[in-house]
Short mmCIF file of C-alpha atoms in Angstrom, two decimals:
data_model
loop_
_atom_site.label_atom_id
_atom_site.label_comp_id
_atom_site.label_asym_id
_atom_site.label_seq_id
_atom_site.Cartn_x
_atom_site.Cartn_y
_atom_site.Cartn_z
CA UNK A 1 1.59 13.00 -17.69
CA UNK A 2 2.71 16.08 -15.52
CA UNK A 3 0.10 19.04 -14.89
CA UNK A 4 1.12 22.06 -12.37
CA UNK A 5 -1.12 23.00 -10.58
CA UNK A 6 -2.40 26.60 -12.30
CA UNK A 7 -3.36 24.55 -14.64
CA UNK A 8 -5.47 21.26 -13.23
CA UNK A 9 -8.30 23.17 -14.60
CA UNK A 10 -8.09 22.00 -17.68
CA UNK A 11 -7.28 18.72 -17.71
CA UNK A 12 -9.76 17.18 -19.57
CA UNK A 13 -12.68 14.24 -17.84
CA UNK A 14 -10.72 11.33 -19.19
CA UNK A 15 -7.23 11.22 -17.72
CA UNK A 16 -6.37 9.30 -14.39
CA UNK A 17 -4.75 10.76 -11.83
CA UNK A 18 -2.19 8.16 -10.89
CA UNK A 19 0.18 10.60 -8.55
CA UNK A 20 0.12 13.99 -6.51
CA UNK A 21 3.41 16.17 -6.64
CA UNK A 22 3.86 18.89 -3.81
CA UNK A 23 3.70 21.39 -6.78
CA UNK A 24 1.74 18.77 -9.75
CA UNK A 25 -0.45 16.52 -10.30
CA UNK A 26 0.47 12.91 -12.49
CA UNK A 27 -1.88 11.97 -15.35
CA UNK A 28 -2.18 8.47 -17.59
CA UNK A 29 -4.23 8.37 -20.24
CA UNK A 30 -6.47 5.53 -21.38
CA UNK A 31 -3.50 5.15 -24.85
CA UNK A 32 -0.79 5.13 -22.16
CA UNK A 33 -1.73 2.60 -20.65
CA UNK A 34 -2.77 0.30 -23.49
CA UNK A 35 0.83 1.14 -24.69
CA UNK A 36 2.30 0.38 -21.24
CA UNK A 37 0.25 -2.71 -20.90
CA UNK A 38 1.13 -4.04 -24.80
CA UNK A 39 4.92 -2.98 -23.50
CA UNK A 40 4.48 -5.48 -20.69
CA UNK A 41 3.57 -7.82 -22.40
CA UNK A 42 5.66 -7.68 -25.41
CA UNK A 43 8.37 -9.72 -23.42
CA UNK A 44 6.39 -12.52 -23.48
CA UNK A 45 5.30 -12.86 -27.28
CA UNK A 46 8.91 -12.79 -27.43
CA UNK A 47 9.56 -15.78 -26.38
CA UNK A 48 6.54 -17.48 -27.75
CA UNK A 49 7.03 -16.48 -30.80
CA UNK A 50 11.15 -17.66 -30.46
CA UNK A 51 9.59 -20.91 -29.15
CA UNK A 52 6.98 -21.53 -31.72
CA UNK A 53 10.18 -21.04 -34.62
CA UNK A 54 12.59 -22.41 -32.76
CA UNK A 55 10.24 -25.38 -33.40
CA UNK A 56 9.02 -24.64 -36.57
CA UNK A 57 13.19 -25.11 -37.50
CA UNK A 58 13.32 -28.10 -35.68
CA UNK A 59 11.54 -29.72 -37.87
CA UNK A 60 12.66 -28.81 -41.19
CA UNK A 61 15.41 -29.80 -39.39
CA UNK A 62 14.76 -33.43 -38.96
CA UNK A 63 12.99 -33.88 -42.13
CA UNK A 64 16.11 -33.17 -44.40
CA UNK A 65 18.81 -34.54 -41.12
CA UNK A 66 20.46 -37.72 -43.07
CA UNK A 67 21.12 -34.96 -45.90
CA UNK A 68 22.44 -31.52 -43.18
CA UNK A 69 24.88 -34.90 -40.72
CA UNK A 70 26.36 -35.60 -44.35
CA UNK A 71 26.95 -31.96 -45.42
CA UNK A 72 27.96 -31.36 -41.21
CA UNK A 73 30.58 -34.60 -42.28
CA UNK A 74 31.54 -32.76 -44.93
CA UNK A 75 32.17 -30.09 -43.75
CA UNK A 76 34.43 -31.64 -40.38
CA UNK A 77 36.44 -33.38 -43.36
CA UNK A 78 37.14 -30.38 -45.93
CA UNK A 79 37.50 -28.12 -42.63
CA UNK A 80 40.49 -31.08 -41.74
CA UNK A 81 42.09 -31.20 -45.71
CA UNK A 82 42.14 -27.39 -45.47
CA UNK A 83 44.10 -27.02 -41.80
CA UNK A 84 47.25 -29.96 -42.99
CA UNK A 85 47.77 -28.74 -46.49
CA UNK A 86 47.80 -25.71 -45.02
CA UNK A 87 50.32 -26.86 -42.14
CA UNK A 88 51.95 -28.17 -44.84
CA UNK A 89 52.55 -25.63 -47.08
CA UNK A 90 53.70 -23.42 -43.70
CA UNK A 91 55.98 -25.71 -41.73
CA UNK A 92 57.40 -27.49 -45.58
CA UNK A 93 55.07 -30.61 -44.24
CA UNK A 94 56.73 -33.40 -47.82
CA UNK A 95 53.91 -36.72 -48.60
CA UNK A 96 54.94 -39.50 -47.32
CA UNK A 97 54.78 -42.73 -49.33
CA UNK A 98 52.39 -45.54 -47.32
CA UNK A 99 52.98 -49.27 -48.54
CA UNK A 100 51.80 -52.76 -47.32
CA UNK A 101 55.46 -52.88 -46.03
CA UNK A 102 56.89 -53.40 -42.61
CA UNK A 103 58.77 -50.64 -42.87
CA UNK A 104 59.49 -46.58 -40.95
CA UNK A 105 62.31 -44.57 -42.14
CA UNK A 106 61.83 -40.87 -41.33
CA UNK A 107 64.41 -38.95 -42.60
CA UNK A 108 65.48 -35.57 -40.52
CA UNK A 109 62.00 -36.17 -39.32
CA UNK A 110 60.38 -33.37 -37.52
CA UNK A 111 57.71 -33.06 -34.10
CA UNK A 112 55.02 -31.41 -35.82
CA UNK A 113 54.18 -29.64 -32.21
CA UNK A 114 57.59 -29.30 -30.41
CA UNK A 115 59.13 -26.58 -33.73
CA UNK A 116 55.22 -24.69 -33.41
CA UNK A 117 56.84 -23.66 -30.58
CA UNK A 118 60.34 -23.45 -31.74
CA UNK A 119 62.56 -20.41 -33.14
CA UNK A 120 62.31 -21.39 -37.11
CA UNK A 121 64.95 -23.16 -38.43
CA UNK A 122 65.76 -24.33 -34.51
CA UNK A 123 64.65 -27.39 -34.37
CA UNK A 124 67.11 -30.53 -34.68
CA UNK A 125 65.57 -33.16 -37.42
CA UNK A 126 66.70 -36.30 -36.70
CA UNK A 127 66.20 -39.71 -39.34
CA UNK A 128 64.73 -43.53 -38.54
CA UNK A 129 65.73 -45.91 -40.89
CA UNK A 130 63.69 -49.49 -39.21
CA UNK A 131 63.58 -51.03 -43.13
CA UNK A 132 60.80 -53.78 -42.30
CA UNK A 133 63.63 -57.06 -41.84
CA UNK A 134 66.53 -55.61 -39.84
CA UNK A 135 67.33 -53.83 -37.44
CA UNK A 136 63.70 -53.49 -36.25
CA UNK A 137 64.35 -52.61 -32.81
CA UNK A 138 66.07 -49.82 -31.74
CA UNK A 139 67.81 -49.23 -28.45
CA UNK A 140 67.31 -45.71 -27.42
CA UNK A 141 70.47 -44.48 -24.41
CA UNK A 142 71.86 -40.62 -23.94
CA UNK A 143 70.89 -38.66 -21.18
CA UNK A 144 68.74 -36.70 -19.64
CA UNK A 145 66.72 -33.51 -21.56
CA UNK A 146 69.15 -34.71 -24.61
CA UNK A 147 65.32 -34.88 -26.48
CA UNK A 148 65.03 -38.80 -26.28
CA UNK A 149 61.14 -38.50 -25.49
CA UNK A 150 60.27 -35.78 -28.10
CA UNK A 151 62.71 -38.67 -31.13
CA UNK A 152 60.20 -40.97 -29.50
CA UNK A 153 56.57 -39.51 -30.54
CA UNK A 154 57.56 -37.60 -33.47
CA UNK A 155 58.06 -40.78 -34.82
CA UNK A 156 54.89 -41.26 -33.64
CA UNK A 157 52.79 -38.91 -34.90
CA UNK A 158 54.29 -39.13 -38.38
CA UNK A 159 53.32 -42.95 -38.17
CA UNK A 160 49.84 -41.50 -36.98
CA UNK A 161 49.99 -38.54 -39.68
CA UNK A 162 50.75 -40.20 -43.09
CA UNK A 163 48.51 -42.81 -42.25
CA UNK A 164 45.46 -40.22 -41.99
CA UNK A 165 46.31 -38.33 -45.42
CA UNK A 166 48.81 -35.48 -44.60
CA UNK A 167 51.84 -34.45 -45.58
CA UNK A 168 54.26 -35.41 -42.37
CA UNK A 169 57.16 -32.45 -41.47
CA UNK A 170 60.23 -34.75 -42.42
CA UNK A 171 62.30 -34.54 -45.96
CA UNK A 172 61.48 -37.63 -46.95
CA UNK A 173 59.24 -40.11 -45.60
CA UNK A 174 58.43 -43.78 -45.95
CA UNK A 175 55.37 -45.98 -43.53
CA UNK A 176 55.15 -49.19 -44.14
CA UNK A 177 50.77 -49.73 -42.92
CA UNK A 178 50.25 -49.15 -38.62
CA UNK A 179 47.84 -50.84 -37.75
CA UNK A 180 48.73 -50.52 -33.49
CA UNK A 181 50.18 -47.33 -31.87
CA UNK A 182 50.82 -48.89 -28.70
CA UNK A 183 53.18 -46.91 -25.80
CA UNK A 184 53.84 -46.66 -22.19
CA UNK A 185 55.04 -43.15 -21.62
CA UNK A 186 55.77 -41.01 -18.83
CA UNK A 187 55.24 -42.34 -14.52
CA UNK A 188 51.67 -42.04 -12.07
CA UNK A 189 50.51 -43.60 -9.98
CA UNK A 190 46.47 -45.41 -9.60
CA UNK A 191 45.68 -44.71 -6.00
CA UNK A 192 42.00 -45.02 -6.85
CA UNK A 193 42.29 -48.83 -7.40
CA UNK A 194 45.35 -49.54 -5.23
CA UNK A 195 48.10 -49.28 -7.53
CA UNK A 196 51.55 -47.88 -7.43
CA UNK A 197 54.33 -45.77 -10.20
CA UNK A 198 55.21 -49.38 -10.68
CA UNK A 199 52.05 -51.58 -11.18
CA UNK A 200 50.59 -49.02 -13.37
CA UNK A 201 53.92 -49.08 -15.74
CA UNK A 202 53.79 -53.60 -15.95
CA UNK A 203 50.47 -53.64 -16.25
CA UNK A 204 50.91 -50.77 -19.48
CA UNK A 205 53.56 -52.93 -20.64
CA UNK A 206 51.86 -56.37 -19.84
CA UNK A 207 48.39 -54.70 -22.90
CA UNK A 208 51.22 -54.00 -25.64
CA UNK A 209 52.92 -57.28 -25.13
CA UNK A 210 48.99 -58.81 -25.26
CA UNK A 211 48.49 -56.69 -28.60
CA UNK A 212 51.07 -56.07 -30.19
CA UNK A 213 51.24 -58.21 -33.52
CA UNK A 214 53.88 -57.73 -36.78
CA UNK A 215 51.90 -54.20 -38.56
CA UNK A 216 52.28 -52.87 -34.82
CA UNK A 217 53.79 -50.23 -33.18
CA UNK A 218 55.71 -49.36 -29.81
CA UNK A 219 57.21 -46.64 -28.53
CA UNK A 220 58.16 -47.49 -24.54
CA UNK A 221 60.41 -45.06 -22.34
CA UNK A 222 62.16 -46.23 -19.59
CA UNK A 223 59.94 -50.06 -19.18
CA UNK A 224 61.53 -51.47 -15.31
CA UNK A 225 62.55 -47.82 -13.70
CA UNK A 226 59.49 -48.36 -11.11
CA UNK A 227 61.69 -49.90 -8.85
CA UNK A 228 65.48 -51.14 -8.30
CA UNK A 229 67.67 -51.30 -10.76
CA UNK A 230 68.19 -54.75 -11.28
CA UNK A 231 64.71 -56.05 -11.57
CA UNK A 232 64.35 -53.06 -14.00
CA UNK A 233 67.05 -53.81 -15.74
CA UNK A 234 65.51 -57.81 -15.95
CA UNK A 235 62.30 -57.16 -17.07
CA UNK A 236 63.54 -53.89 -20.11
CA UNK A 237 65.51 -57.65 -21.02
CA UNK A 238 62.82 -60.11 -20.72
CA UNK A 239 60.51 -57.32 -22.59
CA UNK A 240 63.02 -56.37 -25.42
CA UNK A 241 64.15 -60.13 -26.09
CA UNK A 242 60.34 -60.87 -26.44
CA UNK A 243 59.84 -58.69 -28.77
CA UNK A 244 62.65 -58.83 -31.14
CA UNK A 245 61.66 -63.23 -30.66
CA UNK A 246 60.36 -64.28 -34.50
CA UNK A 247 56.82 -64.32 -34.00
CA UNK A 248 55.19 -64.91 -37.64
CA UNK A 249 51.08 -64.85 -38.37
CA UNK A 250 51.10 -66.51 -41.89
CA UNK A 251 55.03 -67.36 -42.13
CA UNK A 252 56.88 -64.88 -43.98
CA UNK A 253 57.05 -60.57 -42.61
CA UNK A 254 59.51 -59.26 -39.91
CA UNK A 255 60.34 -60.32 -37.25
CA UNK A 256 58.18 -58.58 -34.30
CA UNK A 257 56.34 -54.81 -34.39
CA UNK A 258 58.65 -52.13 -34.82
CA UNK A 259 60.25 -50.73 -31.76
CA UNK A 260 61.29 -47.80 -30.02
CA UNK A 261 62.82 -48.69 -26.60
CA UNK A 262 65.04 -45.45 -24.39
CA UNK A 263 66.49 -46.13 -21.47
CA UNK A 264 69.36 -45.31 -18.25
CA UNK A 265 70.04 -48.75 -18.38
CA UNK A 266 73.80 -49.11 -20.59
CA UNK A 267 73.66 -52.72 -19.81
CA UNK A 268 70.71 -52.75 -22.85
CA UNK A 269 73.16 -51.30 -24.76
CA UNK A 270 74.94 -55.41 -25.17
CA UNK A 271 71.32 -56.37 -26.63
CA UNK A 272 72.25 -55.45 -30.08
CA UNK A 273 75.03 -58.10 -30.01
CA UNK A 274 73.16 -61.28 -29.43
CA UNK A 275 70.00 -60.45 -30.75
CA UNK A 276 69.01 -60.25 -34.20
CA UNK A 277 66.84 -57.09 -35.73
CA UNK A 278 68.17 -54.98 -32.37
CA UNK A 279 69.95 -51.64 -32.95
CA UNK A 280 71.22 -49.01 -30.62
CA UNK A 281 71.17 -45.03 -31.00
CA UNK A 282 71.96 -42.42 -28.51
CA UNK A 283 71.63 -38.50 -27.91
CA UNK A 284 74.80 -36.68 -28.48
CA UNK A 285 75.70 -34.75 -25.54
CA UNK A 286 79.82 -31.90 -24.79
CA UNK A 287 80.95 -31.75 -22.82
CA UNK A 288 82.66 -27.51 -21.86
CA UNK A 289 84.76 -25.92 -19.18
CA UNK A 290 83.31 -22.85 -19.45
CA UNK A 291 85.12 -19.48 -17.42
CA UNK A 292 84.49 -20.42 -14.01
CA UNK A 293 86.13 -23.67 -14.61
CA UNK A 294 82.40 -25.79 -14.69
CA UNK A 295 82.15 -28.73 -16.56
CA UNK A 296 79.44 -27.81 -18.71
CA UNK A 297 77.16 -29.61 -20.95
CA UNK A 298 75.55 -29.33 -23.85
CA UNK A 299 73.06 -31.01 -25.71
CA UNK A 300 73.12 -31.63 -29.21
CA UNK A 301 69.79 -33.86 -29.56
CA UNK A 302 71.96 -35.30 -32.26
CA UNK A 303 69.82 -38.47 -32.89
CA UNK A 304 74.04 -40.79 -33.57
CA UNK A 305 74.18 -45.07 -34.39
CA UNK A 306 75.46 -46.83 -31.37
CA UNK A 307 74.64 -47.16 -27.78
CA UNK A 308 75.12 -44.05 -25.16
CA UNK A 309 77.44 -44.08 -22.26
CA UNK A 310 76.41 -41.76 -19.54
CA UNK A 311 73.77 -40.10 -18.86
CA UNK A 312 74.93 -36.53 -17.41
CA UNK A 313 71.77 -36.86 -14.64
CA UNK A 314 74.11 -34.25 -11.98
CA UNK A 315 74.75 -31.77 -14.42
CA UNK A 316 70.23 -31.47 -14.60
CA UNK A 317 70.08 -31.52 -11.62
CA UNK A 318 72.24 -28.78 -10.89
CA UNK A 319 70.36 -27.34 -13.54
CA UNK A 320 67.01 -27.88 -11.55
CA UNK A 321 69.15 -25.30 -8.59
CA UNK A 322 70.53 -28.24 -6.52
CA UNK A 323 72.89 -27.00 -3.61
CA UNK A 324 75.96 -26.73 -4.85
CA UNK A 325 77.22 -28.82 -1.56
CA UNK A 326 74.29 -31.75 -3.00
CA UNK A 327 75.59 -31.35 -6.26
CA UNK A 328 79.68 -32.28 -4.46
CA UNK A 329 78.59 -34.67 -2.72
CA UNK A 330 77.22 -36.45 -5.43
CA UNK A 331 79.91 -36.94 -8.02
CA UNK A 332 81.48 -37.90 -5.16
CA UNK A 333 79.80 -40.94 -4.66
CA UNK A 334 79.32 -41.71 -9.08
CA UNK A 335 83.19 -41.67 -8.54
CA UNK A 336 83.32 -43.76 -5.83
CA UNK A 337 79.94 -46.11 -7.72
CA UNK A 338 81.93 -46.66 -11.20
CA UNK A 339 85.59 -47.54 -9.95
CA UNK A 340 83.40 -50.57 -7.82
CA UNK A 341 82.16 -51.08 -11.20
CA UNK A 342 84.63 -50.63 -12.87
CA UNK A 343 86.47 -53.27 -10.45
CA UNK A 344 84.39 -56.01 -10.02
CA UNK A 345 84.73 -55.87 -14.61
CA UNK A 346 88.27 -56.64 -13.84
CA UNK A 347 87.45 -60.46 -12.28
CA UNK A 348 87.09 -63.76 -14.05
CA UNK A 349 83.83 -63.56 -13.40
CA UNK A 350 80.27 -64.72 -16.33
CA UNK A 351 78.85 -60.59 -16.27
CA UNK A 352 75.27 -60.83 -15.09
CA UNK A 353 73.10 -61.01 -18.27
CA UNK A 354 75.76 -63.09 -20.38
CA UNK A 355 74.42 -65.09 -21.87
CA UNK A 356 76.10 -67.43 -24.00
CA UNK A 357 75.32 -66.33 -27.66
CA UNK A 358 74.32 -70.22 -28.38
CA UNK A 359 71.21 -70.10 -25.65
CA UNK A 360 69.70 -67.39 -27.38
CA UNK A 361 69.96 -68.43 -30.56
CA UNK A 362 68.67 -70.83 -29.41
CA UNK A 363 65.06 -69.03 -27.27
CA UNK A 364 64.74 -67.49 -31.26
CA UNK A 365 64.48 -70.62 -32.98
CA UNK A 366 60.97 -71.20 -34.23
CA UNK A 367 60.54 -75.89 -34.37
CA UNK A 368 58.11 -74.94 -37.32
CA UNK A 369 59.99 -74.06 -39.59
CA UNK A 370 62.60 -76.59 -39.44
CA UNK A 371 63.32 -79.45 -40.81
CA UNK A 372 64.91 -82.43 -39.06
CA UNK A 373 68.32 -82.18 -41.06
CA UNK A 374 68.97 -79.39 -40.64
CA UNK A 375 67.40 -79.19 -36.57
CA UNK A 376 70.65 -81.74 -36.15
CA UNK A 377 72.75 -79.61 -38.64
CA UNK A 378 72.32 -76.74 -36.17
CA UNK A 379 72.95 -79.18 -33.12
CA UNK A 380 76.68 -80.41 -34.35
CA UNK A 381 77.47 -76.37 -34.81
CA UNK A 382 76.49 -75.75 -31.60
CA UNK A 383 78.28 -79.00 -29.86
CA UNK A 384 80.74 -77.27 -31.75
CA UNK A 385 80.34 -73.66 -30.10
CA UNK A 386 80.72 -75.54 -26.61
#
């Protein structure tokens, strides 16, 4: 309380002087002093009260932890189901058929994430037809930026979505139960472990081949690209042969897992003629000449049956901004290499990977399922063909 010097005589005796100013004095009363003390100590009291109440709430929660845990699980499940239902309603999903077959049949399927980042209706849907017996291995070729990786990923995502009870982004879908989705996508090294990009790729591929079962779905993107061309082709070829080989745990069912294999090694497309259960598909692209006389490429993002024959890598390099001189030189070198390849193909010698069909049939033969009479008949047939 501030009192001017002219009124100092009126100050009650029980007031205590607190501060002296030039023209006044400040005093404090016992009541104000007590109030100040209570205010200063109130923060500590609040903290103690909060801690006490928290302990009480925690104790009550612990007494009912089992019920609360079940309740939290139910709320989480409802939240997931509500999110899936909302996504299905907003994005025109359909109810998939999930059964015990080995099929993966998707009609006009879409990537559930990529399509939400594009304008409505602009995502190009694609179908997949692995019918449970033949084919089971799809070799996908086509240009860079054509949509191969998106196609691989969308099929894996749809298989997972179908099995967790969600509707899926497709016009129709039949998904045979998948026990594992095994993927080999992307390129990265592991410097801390002293592993190169190719070593990481081979480690992942080895784990996939060991873990795959007839009910697995394998997504393999450009296996073998981390080494030389011939080494890469050889490894990829052998991996595909291994996956298409008959290994049946129960004596029935498909020849192997369902496999989607994207590659730029066009030599691998010959496997569709040599191995059972293997088929080719490609990502469509169209060339056209623009007003400036340059050849442009339009990526249609559409999957069609049959192999591709070009990757359009130089076109992608131009889109990335490589100098025109580099691009021009790249075209010259490409033309020279293609000319040499055509010349070698015309020579009367066996191609690098053209094994005799009998050899492939022999590799695929399961001796445990063939009787002696059948084996003799097979040998007689092969002898005539050799």
